[in-house]
Structures are given as structure tokens and as C-alpha cells.
Amino acid sequence: MQGDSEAILCRVLDSMTNGVIAIDREGTIFVFNDAAARLLHVGKEDALGKRLLDIVPNSGLVSVLRTGAPETGRPQQIGARSVIADRAPIFRDGELIGAVSVFQDVTEMEKMSRELDSTRALARTLEEVLAGAGEWMVVVDANGIVTMISEEYAEFNGTTVADAVGKHVTQVIENTRMHTVVKTGTAEIGERMTIRGRALIVNRIPLKDGDRVIGAYGRVVFKTVEQLRELASKMNLLESKVKYYEEELTHLRGARYTFGSIVGAGAAITAAKAEAERASRTDSTVLLRGETGTGKELFAHAIHAAGPRRAGPFIKLNCAAVPTELLESELFGYEEGAFTGARRGGKPGKFELAAGGTLFLDEIGDMPLPMQAKLLRVLQEKEVDRLGGTGSRRVDLRLIAATARNLEEMVGQGTFRADLYYRVNVIPIRIPPLREHWEDLGAIAESFLARLSADTGEPKRRLSAELLEVLRTYPWPGNVRELQNGLERAVAMSPREVLRPEHFPAHLLRFGPGVRKESIPAPAGMEGEDTSANAPGSLASVKAEAERSAILSALAAAGGNRTRAAELLGIHRVKLHEKIKRYGIASSSERQK
């Protein structure tokens, strides 16, 4: 009978969800139910008869053996699980013979408690924020019962937060549809609503747990319809400003000149303009050829402005003006951290900025060979890689290049890539030098003087007939740019409305009508010919005088630098040295003595 009682007791203990461990006076386990085995991950057979501290090293049950006092609600950590234990001594005839512990896994309960505490804290924070923010809002549950309402909204509805919470929303807010939103599960945004005679604009949003609607949130967006009208007016104003700034940005980044800006009606300039206008209708690469100062950039602007990409940006880069070490980052851009001093967030290059529009590469003949190879790849693949970047970016642009150099000669010398030459020389257009369209000089001068007057606000100046004749006899090695510089100097030096020859540099006066020409040595290739050909007024003499004056002007413009002067004149430096020696032109240091 006793054996049956023990068996029944064991079954009762094993049916409990709480773990039960009992030890004798020596700390040996003699009761270890199934829940204890499950919680401790120890088999019952492995635990019975073993010392408790071998099974549960941090157990507090052995302390009950020492004190003989019960302990209740003691927390204990068993691995990753948290348990609460009640411990009690076992007495027989007043003698302590062991101890028993009943413990419960509270890990999930602790988690739920933390989540509940967090939810309560969030709710309190939300209530405090809404109370202090002046918000007009309300929250209802699935039955349309108010669970939360802001203090100001409650006051507007003629009640208090305490009175409103717990009531059906229709009893609190006039003309409300919050309970309808709970039923339909459909949000109502920007709806007009009238409460206590005031027109409001409200949002009503269903609150869902998965697919189940558990309530709704309502908020007064505008407390008067006038607020909405005022905001709409501000938005219209902002949109107008944004549109204006976009148009201004497009204008600033777009072409500033058109074909109408190119002054001249002579045969040479008219032919160049006609070629450029035909080229503008295509998307092909254009190569503008011409001496320095002929207006190649002006033509580039005009081609872009007349082409299908006119709405896109017009981005320009002078390859000769950017240091070699900076040219790659200017063209390709860079990512943040690509090099020391790189701008935070990186920087787009000219290729990216020109996407959808035109990239104008001036002085392309001065581009270093390594960069020529990279430019060729972009033109072929239509992709760019930023410095420090890990991926390529597609670019869609039109290229217009310009140069004053002889690219064919550079290809032969190996200083310009042949494959790049053929890639950019798709539509070559030669811009004539000023000396090839003398007839346009007066019109060009008048146009510049008018623009100068508009920029400075001073009265417009005009050329005297005598000065115009002088200007037409000068060879203008610096072309239109040199003419403009001379006119600007003359305007600054003359207080009069009419500009006269004395307002221009002295070397131009050598070419004026009636000026006595000095005998000048024969030009290159004329040695040994009839010396009568060198007589003053002869063709050879006039040609030599023009050449000598052009060299003097080029040297003056280059500050005495013969290499630069040779580039301005379009001849080799050795050839320039020979002409300087032939015409007896002193160096700048000798002229200063």
C-alpha cells in the first residue's frame, strides 16, 4: 500500500509544470520531477542519487540546510533561463532531514513584463508629447471607444480627457466618422469636417494588427480651412520660386551665345557659320580648328544652343588651364575619401555634369597622353569611373572639342593619339582668322563697343574712319580677342566719344595709310632674288613688314616668351628664332637698355 502511495506521489510530482527538487541532509537528490529535468536539461536518472551542487552548481537550496529557514520568490539564473524558486526545510520529529525547492521558469513572463513596461512608457511619452504639442488627436479601439485624446482636442469638444476616455467616440466628437473608419478599415485623408461650427481638415487612419482592424487614429491637420488656403498659397509661391531657380540654373549652365552672337557677314565667317549650323542638327562630335582668339568657344556655345540638347547643360573645360594632376578629378570626379583633401560626399566630374547636354573640351591638343587614353574610353564605352569609386556610371553627352594646334603633326610626333584624333575629328570646322575677313572688322568692333557700353554703363564709343583704316591694315595675330583687348584699352585711355589711332598701341600705327615703310630684309626664301622686289611699297616689302609686326605683337602678348609667341603665330619655335634674327628684332632685355 505504501508502494502505491509513493508511485502516486511520483506521478503527481511529474504532472506539475513547476520543477521540484528535494535533497537529504547530505545534499543528495532524492526527488527530481520531469519539469526539473526539462528546465535543467538533465535526465532524471542522471540526477537522482547525485549531489545537488554537481547538477546545479549555483543552487541556493543547500543554504536552507544550513539555516533551516524557508526562502520564497528567490530569482535564479539557469543558463539562458530565469526561474523563481521557493525553498523550504524538511523536518521529521523536529529534526532537519532535508530541503525541497519548487521553481518556475519565468523567462517568457519577464520578457512580456519588459514589453509591457516599454509599451506603458511609450504610451506615457506619446500622451505627454501630444499634450504639449498642441495636437488635436483622438484614438479609438475596435468598438469605437475613445482610448486616448489630446487635452486641447477634448477642450475644443467641450469635455475633458478623463470624461472622454471610455466613451463611444460619437458621444465625444460631433459629426465624427472614426467608428466608420474602424468598420471599413479605409483611411480618410484631408477630409473636411465641421465641429461646433468650425470647418476643419482631418485625417482618419485605421490601426491594424496584421489584417485585423484594432482601432483608428484621427488628427486635425488644419484647425481652420484658412490655414489650408494659406499653405496652398505658400506652396504655389515656393513652386514658382523653384521653377524660376531651375530656369536660371539651366541658363547659367547652358549656352550663353547663339549663332546670332557671331558677328560677320563676310564669305569666310559665313561659310564657317553655315558648317556649324549643319553640325548642330546632329549629335556627332565636332572639332573646332582655328588660331587663338578666333572665337572657337563662341561657336561651341552656338552649336549647343541650336542643337537637340539645348535644354541640357553646357559644361566647358580648358585642358590647358587645369594642372595635369587635377585634370583627371575634374573630368571624372571622385568619391569621398578618394585622396587627401577629397570633398565630403565626393564630387561629380565634368562628364557627369554634362549628362544630357554638351561637354566642350577647349585646347584638347594640350591634354596629356594618359588622359587621352581615358577620354577615348569614355567616348567609346559612354561610361565614367570616379576616382576611388567601385562602379561605372553611364553618361549620355555630346562632345565638342577645340584646338589651335596642328593635331595631324602631333599625331606624327606621337604627342596626340591617332585613335583619339579620329574619334574627335568627326566634323571638323575651321574658324577663319580675322585677317581672312577684314570686311567684318568694323562690325565686330561696333558690336564689342556696344556690349562694353552696356556692361559699364558708359556712353558708347565709336571708331573714327582713320582708326578703322589702321585696324584693317594690321594683321591681328591674336585675332578677335586681340582686337577686343585693344578696343577695351582704347576706351579706358580715351575720354572722348570717338576713338582715334593715338588711343591704340604704337605698333598698330606702323600700318596706317601714308605711313612711310622702311626697307626690310627679304622674308625667308627670298634671298638671292631681285633686290628691287624689296623696294619700299613692293609686295615683298609689305609682306615682310606685316610679318615683322606680327612677331613683335606676338612677343608682346607672350611677355617675351618665344615658345608661346610661336604658338600664337602658328609656327615652330626654331622658325620664329630664324625670323627674329633675320628681322633684327631685339630681345625684351635688349630693348629695355
XYZ file of C-alpha atoms in Angstrom:
593
model
C 0.000 0.000 0.000
C 2.930 2.274 0.832
C 4.474 1.498 -2.556
C 1.269 2.538 -4.272
C 1.267 5.840 -2.385
C 4.829 6.558 -3.441
C 4.005 5.782 -7.087
C 1.000 8.063 -6.961
C 3.107 10.825 -5.388
C 5.734 10.477 -8.133
C 3.055 10.741 -10.831
C 1.623 13.837 -9.136
C 5.058 15.467 -8.991
C 5.788 14.630 -12.644
C 2.481 16.137 -13.731
C 3.416 19.524 -12.258
C 4.609 22.339 -14.578
C 6.927 23.602 -11.832
C 10.233 21.918 -11.184
C 10.611 20.077 -7.841
C 13.927 19.042 -6.283
C 14.346 17.554 -2.819
C 17.667 16.779 -1.101
C 18.569 14.960 2.082
C 20.715 16.219 4.931
C 23.859 15.409 2.923
C 22.701 17.393 -0.142
C 21.914 14.286 -2.184
C 18.923 14.466 -4.565
C 16.085 12.047 -3.810
C 13.249 13.875 -5.645
C 13.698 15.189 -9.216
C 10.496 15.522 -11.246
C 10.060 15.715 -15.030
C 9.682 19.535 -15.048
C 13.024 19.899 -13.226
C 14.671 17.590 -15.759
C 13.189 19.638 -18.632
C 14.196 23.011 -17.178
C 17.697 21.911 -16.179
C 18.305 19.756 -19.289
C 19.377 16.866 -17.071
C 17.865 13.372 -17.198
C 16.044 12.178 -14.079
C 18.171 9.029 -13.886
C 21.332 11.169 -14.080
C 20.209 13.409 -11.217
C 18.711 11.046 -8.589
C 21.280 9.991 -6.031
C 23.739 12.740 -7.109
C 24.872 15.721 -5.101
C 22.768 18.797 -5.908
C 25.772 21.097 -6.428
C 27.089 18.722 -9.088
C 23.841 19.153 -11.030
C 23.006 22.791 -10.191
C 26.266 24.483 -9.138
C 24.642 27.804 -8.192
C 21.653 26.332 -6.326
C 20.621 28.202 -3.177
C 18.816 25.145 -1.739
C 21.893 23.987 0.217
C 21.781 27.234 2.214
C 18.378 26.139 3.600
C 20.132 23.075 5.042
C 22.447 25.411 6.951
C 19.861 27.939 8.152
C 16.759 25.795 8.416
C 14.782 28.877 7.253
C 12.436 28.940 4.245
C 13.078 31.242 1.258
C 10.363 32.449 -1.111
C 10.415 34.161 -4.519
C 14.171 33.844 -4.978
C 15.336 34.572 -8.567
C 17.938 32.276 -10.084
C 19.607 32.096 -13.490
C 19.903 28.682 -15.098
C 21.756 29.092 -18.359
C 19.753 31.495 -20.511
C 16.564 30.868 -18.490
C 15.312 32.804 -15.478
C 13.483 30.935 -12.648
C 11.759 31.905 -9.426
C 12.248 29.416 -6.585
C 10.501 28.764 -3.274
C 12.700 26.765 -0.892
C 11.706 25.141 2.428
C 13.372 22.876 5.047
C 12.033 19.337 5.699
C 11.657 18.362 9.372
C 10.850 14.958 10.995
C 10.105 14.925 14.672
C 11.648 18.379 14.931
C 14.872 17.299 13.233
C 16.056 18.817 9.906
C 16.380 15.946 7.463
C 16.490 17.785 4.108
C 15.159 20.595 1.918
C 12.839 20.985 -1.057
C 12.724 23.580 -3.881
C 9.802 24.349 -6.129
C 10.811 26.594 -9.068
C 9.097 28.083 -12.094
C 10.503 29.260 -15.477
C 9.667 32.976 -15.753
C 11.768 33.814 -18.811
C 8.749 34.495 -21.043
C 6.966 36.309 -18.251
C 9.973 38.608 -17.785
C 10.046 39.301 -21.498
C 6.326 40.102 -21.523
C 6.777 42.297 -18.454
C 9.569 44.249 -20.134
C 7.492 44.679 -23.267
C 4.538 45.812 -21.172
C 6.718 48.296 -19.296
C 8.100 49.559 -22.609
C 4.580 49.905 -24.047
C 3.395 51.764 -20.980
C 6.393 54.092 -21.120
C 5.777 54.692 -24.843
C 2.120 55.425 -24.190
C 3.018 57.863 -21.402
C 5.580 59.556 -23.663
C 3.042 59.794 -26.504
C 0.457 61.297 -24.180
C 2.964 63.846 -22.863
C 4.104 64.777 -26.381
C 0.555 65.198 -27.623
C -0.415 67.169 -24.552
C 2.488 69.584 -25.017
C 2.469 69.829 -28.820
C -0.956 71.394 -29.205
C -2.099 68.444 -31.327
C -5.795 67.790 -31.818
C -5.993 63.985 -31.974
C -8.043 61.026 -30.810
C -7.574 57.233 -30.725
C -10.421 54.695 -30.569
C -10.433 50.914 -30.167
C -12.135 48.320 -32.355
C -15.513 49.194 -30.796
C -15.154 52.925 -31.357
C -14.418 53.601 -27.682
C -12.067 56.537 -27.034
C -8.791 55.264 -25.551
C -6.751 58.442 -25.948
C -7.482 62.077 -26.740
C -5.298 65.156 -26.534
C -6.173 67.695 -23.872
C -6.688 70.581 -26.310
C -8.935 68.495 -28.578
C -11.010 67.385 -25.613
C -11.341 71.008 -24.507
C -12.399 72.085 -28.019
C -15.123 69.407 -27.917
C -16.376 70.728 -24.562
C -15.126 67.903 -22.395
C -12.030 66.667 -20.549
C -9.623 63.798 -21.167
C -10.940 61.940 -18.106
C -14.568 62.246 -19.221
C -13.872 61.380 -22.872
C -11.781 58.226 -22.362
C -14.046 55.166 -22.110
C -16.965 56.705 -24.020
C -18.035 55.948 -27.573
C -16.482 58.466 -29.928
C -19.902 59.667 -31.139
C -20.615 60.830 -27.601
C -17.457 62.941 -27.555
C -16.943 64.360 -31.076
C -19.637 65.929 -33.210
C -20.071 64.563 -36.770
C -17.235 62.068 -36.239
C -16.558 59.178 -38.616
C -13.908 57.442 -36.526
C -16.208 54.470 -35.789
C -16.930 54.192 -39.538
C -13.212 54.013 -40.359
C -12.882 51.186 -37.807
C -15.637 49.264 -39.616
C -14.405 49.898 -43.186
C -10.645 49.780 -42.495
C -10.212 52.527 -45.104
C -8.259 55.705 -44.369
C -9.825 59.110 -44.958
C -7.189 61.757 -45.714
C -7.708 65.503 -45.977
C -11.432 65.338 -45.261
C -13.427 68.447 -44.403
C -15.330 68.271 -41.105
C -17.433 70.735 -39.096
C -17.305 70.700 -35.284
C -19.054 73.295 -33.156
C -19.495 75.483 -36.228
C -15.815 75.440 -37.268
C -14.629 73.903 -40.565
C -11.612 71.622 -40.057
C -9.431 69.419 -42.246
C -8.849 65.970 -40.699
C -7.114 62.634 -41.335
C -8.612 59.343 -40.106
C -6.355 56.274 -40.280
C -7.270 52.677 -39.307
C -4.914 50.878 -36.908
C -4.268 47.266 -37.848
C -2.682 44.182 -36.344
C -1.982 42.220 -39.477
C -5.263 42.167 -41.373
C -7.371 42.836 -38.285
C -8.514 46.414 -37.553
C -7.959 47.103 -33.859
C -8.796 50.803 -33.798
C -8.333 54.128 -35.537
C -6.282 57.300 -35.181
C -7.709 60.698 -36.009
C -5.889 64.001 -36.281
C -6.906 67.542 -37.115
C -4.448 68.610 -39.820
C -5.717 72.164 -40.211
C -7.730 73.796 -37.451
C -9.275 76.192 -39.980
C -9.756 75.967 -43.742
C -7.909 79.298 -43.959
C -4.754 77.524 -42.765
C -5.042 75.173 -45.727
C -5.521 78.059 -48.136
C -2.519 79.851 -46.642
C -0.369 76.741 -47.002
C -1.543 76.256 -50.583
C -0.594 79.863 -51.331
C 2.858 79.311 -49.815
C 3.292 76.098 -51.808
C 2.368 77.885 -55.047
C 4.893 80.595 -54.246
C 7.595 78.007 -53.480
C 6.824 76.105 -56.681
C 7.136 79.337 -58.659
C 10.476 80.073 -56.995
C 11.751 76.542 -57.669
C 10.718 76.806 -61.316
C 12.426 80.183 -61.586
C 15.644 78.888 -59.997
C 15.592 75.806 -62.228
C 15.288 78.040 -65.291
C 18.089 80.277 -64.022
C 20.304 77.261 -63.310
C 19.616 75.887 -66.771
C 20.505 79.283 -68.203
C 23.731 79.531 -66.195
C 24.809 76.008 -67.087
C 23.593 76.301 -70.650
C 24.973 78.068 -73.676
C 25.233 81.861 -73.399
C 25.646 82.546 -77.119
C 23.830 81.633 -80.309
C 24.697 81.911 -83.987
C 23.188 85.380 -83.816
C 26.013 86.304 -81.416
C 28.627 85.605 -84.096
C 29.170 88.942 -85.869
C 30.225 88.965 -89.508
C 28.797 88.656 -92.987
C 31.995 88.020 -94.965
C 32.391 84.912 -97.081
C 34.864 83.178 -94.724
C 32.903 83.614 -91.496
C 29.572 82.938 -93.250
C 30.893 79.597 -94.537
C 32.087 78.614 -91.038
C 28.707 79.520 -89.530
C 26.870 77.502 -92.184
C 29.019 74.434 -91.430
C 28.433 74.849 -87.703
C 24.670 75.206 -88.162
C 24.575 71.967 -90.164
C 26.654 70.233 -87.486
C 24.326 71.462 -84.724
C 21.448 69.403 -86.133
C 23.344 66.162 -85.434
C 24.703 64.605 -82.257
C 28.135 63.964 -83.769
C 31.414 65.106 -82.231
C 32.647 68.442 -83.566
C 36.279 69.571 -83.709
C 36.697 73.355 -83.949
C 40.022 74.301 -85.553
C 41.415 77.798 -85.538
C 44.088 80.155 -84.274
C 43.953 81.514 -80.761
C 41.358 84.239 -80.277
C 39.196 83.363 -83.301
C 36.084 82.597 -81.207
C 36.045 78.788 -81.028
C 34.198 78.826 -77.693
C 31.592 81.154 -79.186
C 30.963 78.605 -81.935
C 30.729 75.787 -79.357
C 28.045 77.681 -77.423
C 26.125 78.358 -80.642
C 26.227 74.718 -81.788
C 24.863 73.559 -78.428
C 22.158 76.257 -78.342
C 20.911 75.267 -81.807
C 21.081 71.508 -81.274
C 18.697 68.873 -79.865
C 20.470 69.048 -76.463
C 19.844 72.782 -75.998
C 17.750 72.104 -72.854
C 20.660 70.228 -71.266
C 23.749 71.677 -69.584
C 26.715 73.159 -71.446
C 29.850 72.262 -69.474
C 33.275 73.503 -70.547
C 36.819 72.679 -69.517
C 40.062 74.213 -70.777
C 42.515 71.313 -70.841
C 45.491 73.699 -70.881
C 44.302 75.683 -67.861
C 44.000 72.749 -65.419
C 47.166 71.261 -63.862
C 47.878 67.739 -65.072
C 47.488 66.243 -61.584
C 43.999 67.751 -61.231
C 42.703 67.126 -64.735
C 41.502 63.574 -64.056
C 39.472 64.524 -60.973
C 37.986 67.487 -62.868
C 36.851 65.274 -65.728
C 35.883 62.082 -63.899
C 35.050 63.335 -60.391
C 35.864 61.427 -57.207
C 34.266 59.597 -54.287
C 34.562 60.633 -50.655
C 37.959 59.624 -49.242
C 39.484 59.021 -52.693
C 42.506 61.122 -51.702
C 43.659 63.509 -49.007
C 41.519 66.626 -49.110
C 38.693 64.996 -51.101
C 35.387 66.781 -50.521
C 32.952 65.075 -48.165
C 30.368 63.212 -50.186
C 32.604 63.217 -53.271
C 32.282 65.391 -56.361
C 30.878 64.735 -59.836
C 33.204 65.335 -62.761
C 32.581 67.306 -65.938
C 31.378 64.173 -67.741
C 28.601 63.623 -65.195
C 27.686 67.306 -65.071
C 27.329 67.355 -68.857
C 24.967 64.339 -68.933
C 22.075 65.082 -71.273
C 23.906 68.094 -72.690
C 27.251 69.068 -74.198
C 30.834 68.876 -72.925
C 33.200 71.418 -74.515
C 36.883 70.495 -74.207
C 38.923 73.530 -75.206
C 42.620 73.176 -76.070
C 42.248 69.407 -76.385
C 45.685 69.314 -78.033
C 47.195 70.164 -74.621
C 45.696 67.090 -72.946
C 48.383 64.715 -71.551
C 48.697 61.330 -73.255
C 47.474 59.266 -70.233
C 44.321 61.370 -70.089
C 43.833 60.991 -73.841
C 43.534 57.219 -73.350
C 40.938 57.650 -70.598
C 38.964 60.156 -72.663
C 38.939 57.723 -75.567
C 37.480 55.004 -73.317
C 34.668 57.297 -72.168
C 33.824 58.212 -75.754
C 33.773 54.538 -76.763
C 32.063 52.979 -73.705
C 29.974 56.007 -72.627
C 30.872 55.193 -69.017
C 32.956 57.015 -66.409
C 34.622 55.786 -63.239
C 35.053 58.275 -60.417
C 38.398 58.308 -58.636
C 38.115 55.956 -55.662
C 34.841 54.552 -56.985
C 33.897 50.893 -57.387
C 31.399 51.103 -60.230
C 30.895 52.777 -63.594
C 28.315 55.464 -64.343
C 26.595 55.770 -67.702
C 26.893 59.174 -69.391
C 24.989 60.465 -72.389
C 26.526 63.628 -73.795
C 27.752 65.350 -76.914
C 31.411 66.296 -77.232
C 32.689 69.469 -78.855
C 36.471 69.872 -78.875
C 38.637 72.789 -79.934
C 42.310 73.339 -80.595
C 44.717 75.844 -82.099
C 47.354 73.144 -82.570
C 48.166 71.084 -85.643
C 46.818 67.715 -84.459
C 47.964 65.911 -87.586
C 51.542 66.999 -86.897
C 51.153 65.986 -83.231
C 49.903 62.525 -84.250
C 53.021 62.121 -86.392
C 55.206 63.175 -83.449
C 53.416 60.767 -81.084
C 52.141 63.527 -78.757
C 48.482 63.007 -79.705
C 46.840 59.593 -80.021
C 45.811 58.689 -83.543
C 42.727 56.768 -82.351
C 41.536 59.768 -80.322
C 42.215 62.070 -83.282
C 39.904 60.017 -85.499
C 37.308 59.870 -82.704
C 37.108 63.664 -82.243
C 37.704 64.693 -85.866
C 34.227 63.598 -86.975
C 33.000 67.043 -88.100
C 35.977 69.417 -88.339
C 35.106 73.105 -88.669
C 37.779 75.719 -89.348
C 37.193 79.132 -87.775
C 38.885 81.732 -90.029
C 41.376 84.209 -88.522
C 40.421 87.881 -88.545
C 42.837 88.677 -91.363
C 40.732 86.450 -93.656
C 37.591 88.521 -93.194
C 38.735 92.158 -92.939
C 35.326 93.283 -94.121
C 33.814 92.197 -90.769
C 36.291 94.069 -88.581
C 34.136 97.219 -88.316
C 31.000 95.259 -87.408
C 32.902 93.197 -84.828
C 34.371 96.351 -83.275
C 30.962 98.083 -83.145
C 29.349 95.032 -81.537
C 32.030 94.832 -78.862
C 31.871 98.583 -78.122
C 28.071 98.304 -77.699
C 28.456 95.366 -75.293
C 31.201 97.201 -73.383
C 28.927 100.230 -73.004
C 26.082 98.042 -71.697
C 28.397 96.383 -69.159
C 29.982 99.589 -67.851
C 27.043 101.989 -68.205
C 29.264 104.493 -70.028
C 28.315 106.134 -73.361
C 29.041 104.011 -76.404
C 32.260 104.875 -78.229
C 32.710 104.752 -81.986
C 35.652 104.370 -84.336
C 36.959 107.199 -86.452
C 37.373 106.445 -90.155
C 41.140 106.920 -89.819
C 41.331 104.396 -86.938
C 39.211 101.871 -88.818
C 41.602 102.074 -91.768
C 44.550 101.476 -89.421
C 42.831 98.479 -87.835
C 42.167 96.972 -91.258
C 45.851 97.097 -92.188
C 47.072 95.353 -89.012
C 47.490 91.525 -89.283
C 45.956 90.768 -85.829
C 47.924 87.670 -84.802
C 45.714 87.442 -81.680
C 42.587 87.709 -83.852
C 39.248 88.856 -82.402
C 40.499 88.539 -78.820
C 43.397 90.884 -79.549
C 41.021 93.321 -81.234
C 38.719 93.292 -78.210
C 41.636 93.829 -75.829
C 42.836 96.770 -77.953
C 39.372 98.317 -78.017
C 38.953 97.892 -74.265
C 42.318 99.614 -73.713
C 41.385 102.434 -76.114
C 38.050 103.024 -74.317
C 39.841 103.146 -70.972
C 42.528 105.574 -72.272
C 40.268 107.925 -74.265
C 37.945 110.447 -72.632
C 36.310 111.153 -75.997
C 33.382 109.525 -77.731
C 35.320 108.986 -80.964
C 38.305 106.643 -80.783
C 41.346 107.731 -82.796
C 44.613 105.985 -83.752
C 46.580 107.583 -80.904
C 44.424 105.701 -78.416
C 45.815 102.384 -79.671
C 49.277 100.825 -79.119
C 52.028 102.422 -81.217
C 52.866 99.266 -83.166
C 49.468 99.396 -84.895
C 50.176 102.863 -86.270
C 53.028 101.452 -88.393
C 50.335 100.043 -90.674
C 48.258 103.167 -91.090
C 47.795 104.669 -94.590
C 50.501 107.170 -95.563
C 52.984 105.845 -93.033
C 56.445 105.562 -94.608
C 57.615 101.949 -94.810
C 61.272 101.256 -94.049
C 63.294 98.891 -96.132
C 63.033 95.434 -94.585
C 65.150 92.357 -95.342
C 63.582 89.804 -97.633
C 61.415 87.148 -95.992
C 62.511 83.526 -95.799
C 63.045 82.024 -99.242
C 63.515 85.427 -100.940
C 67.318 85.551 -100.609
C 69.150 85.858 -103.948
C 66.120 87.265 -105.789
C 65.946 90.664 -107.458
C 66.521 93.253 -104.736
C 64.141 95.607 -106.458
C 61.425 93.361 -105.120
C 62.395 94.634 -101.641
C 61.873 98.255 -102.513
C 59.506 100.177 -100.236
C 55.940 99.647 -101.352
C 56.706 96.343 -103.130
C 54.669 93.223 -102.307
C 57.672 91.552 -100.625
C 58.345 94.637 -98.504
C 54.732 94.887 -97.332
C 54.670 91.169 -96.579
C 57.919 91.351 -94.607
C 56.696 94.395 -92.674
C 53.475 92.584 -91.799
C 55.421 89.520 -90.663
C 57.825 91.556 -88.522
C 54.962 93.449 -86.879
C 53.080 90.214 -86.225
C 56.159 88.782 -84.488
C 56.535 91.914 -82.351
C 52.869 91.737 -81.350
C 53.080 88.041 -80.532
C 56.194 88.571 -78.405
C 54.481 91.410 -76.574
C 51.368 89.315 -75.979
C 53.503 86.393 -74.723
C 55.596 88.601 -72.442
C 58.749 87.830 -74.397
C 58.234 84.035 -74.195
C 59.286 82.794 -77.649
C 57.675 79.378 -77.298
C 54.311 80.928 -76.504
C 54.786 83.546 -79.234
C 55.464 80.764 -81.748
C 52.225 79.085 -80.687
C 50.332 82.346 -81.160
C 51.781 82.694 -84.641
C 51.205 79.037 -85.515
C 54.845 78.346 -86.400
C 57.644 76.278 -84.891
C 59.888 77.906 -82.280
C 63.010 77.312 -84.449
C 61.299 79.082 -87.349
C 60.421 82.008 -85.095
C 64.043 82.243 -83.933
C 65.205 82.429 -87.551
C 62.739 85.227 -88.354
C 63.671 87.194 -85.215
C 67.329 87.001 -86.262
C 66.516 87.877 -89.885
C 64.474 90.954 -88.998
C 66.937 92.085 -86.335
C 64.309 92.044 -83.573
C 65.990 92.641 -80.218
C 65.065 90.616 -77.144
C 62.964 92.257 -74.441
C 66.036 92.676 -72.234
C 67.948 94.353 -75.070
C 65.032 96.685 -75.858
C 64.969 97.849 -72.255
C 68.599 99.040 -72.393
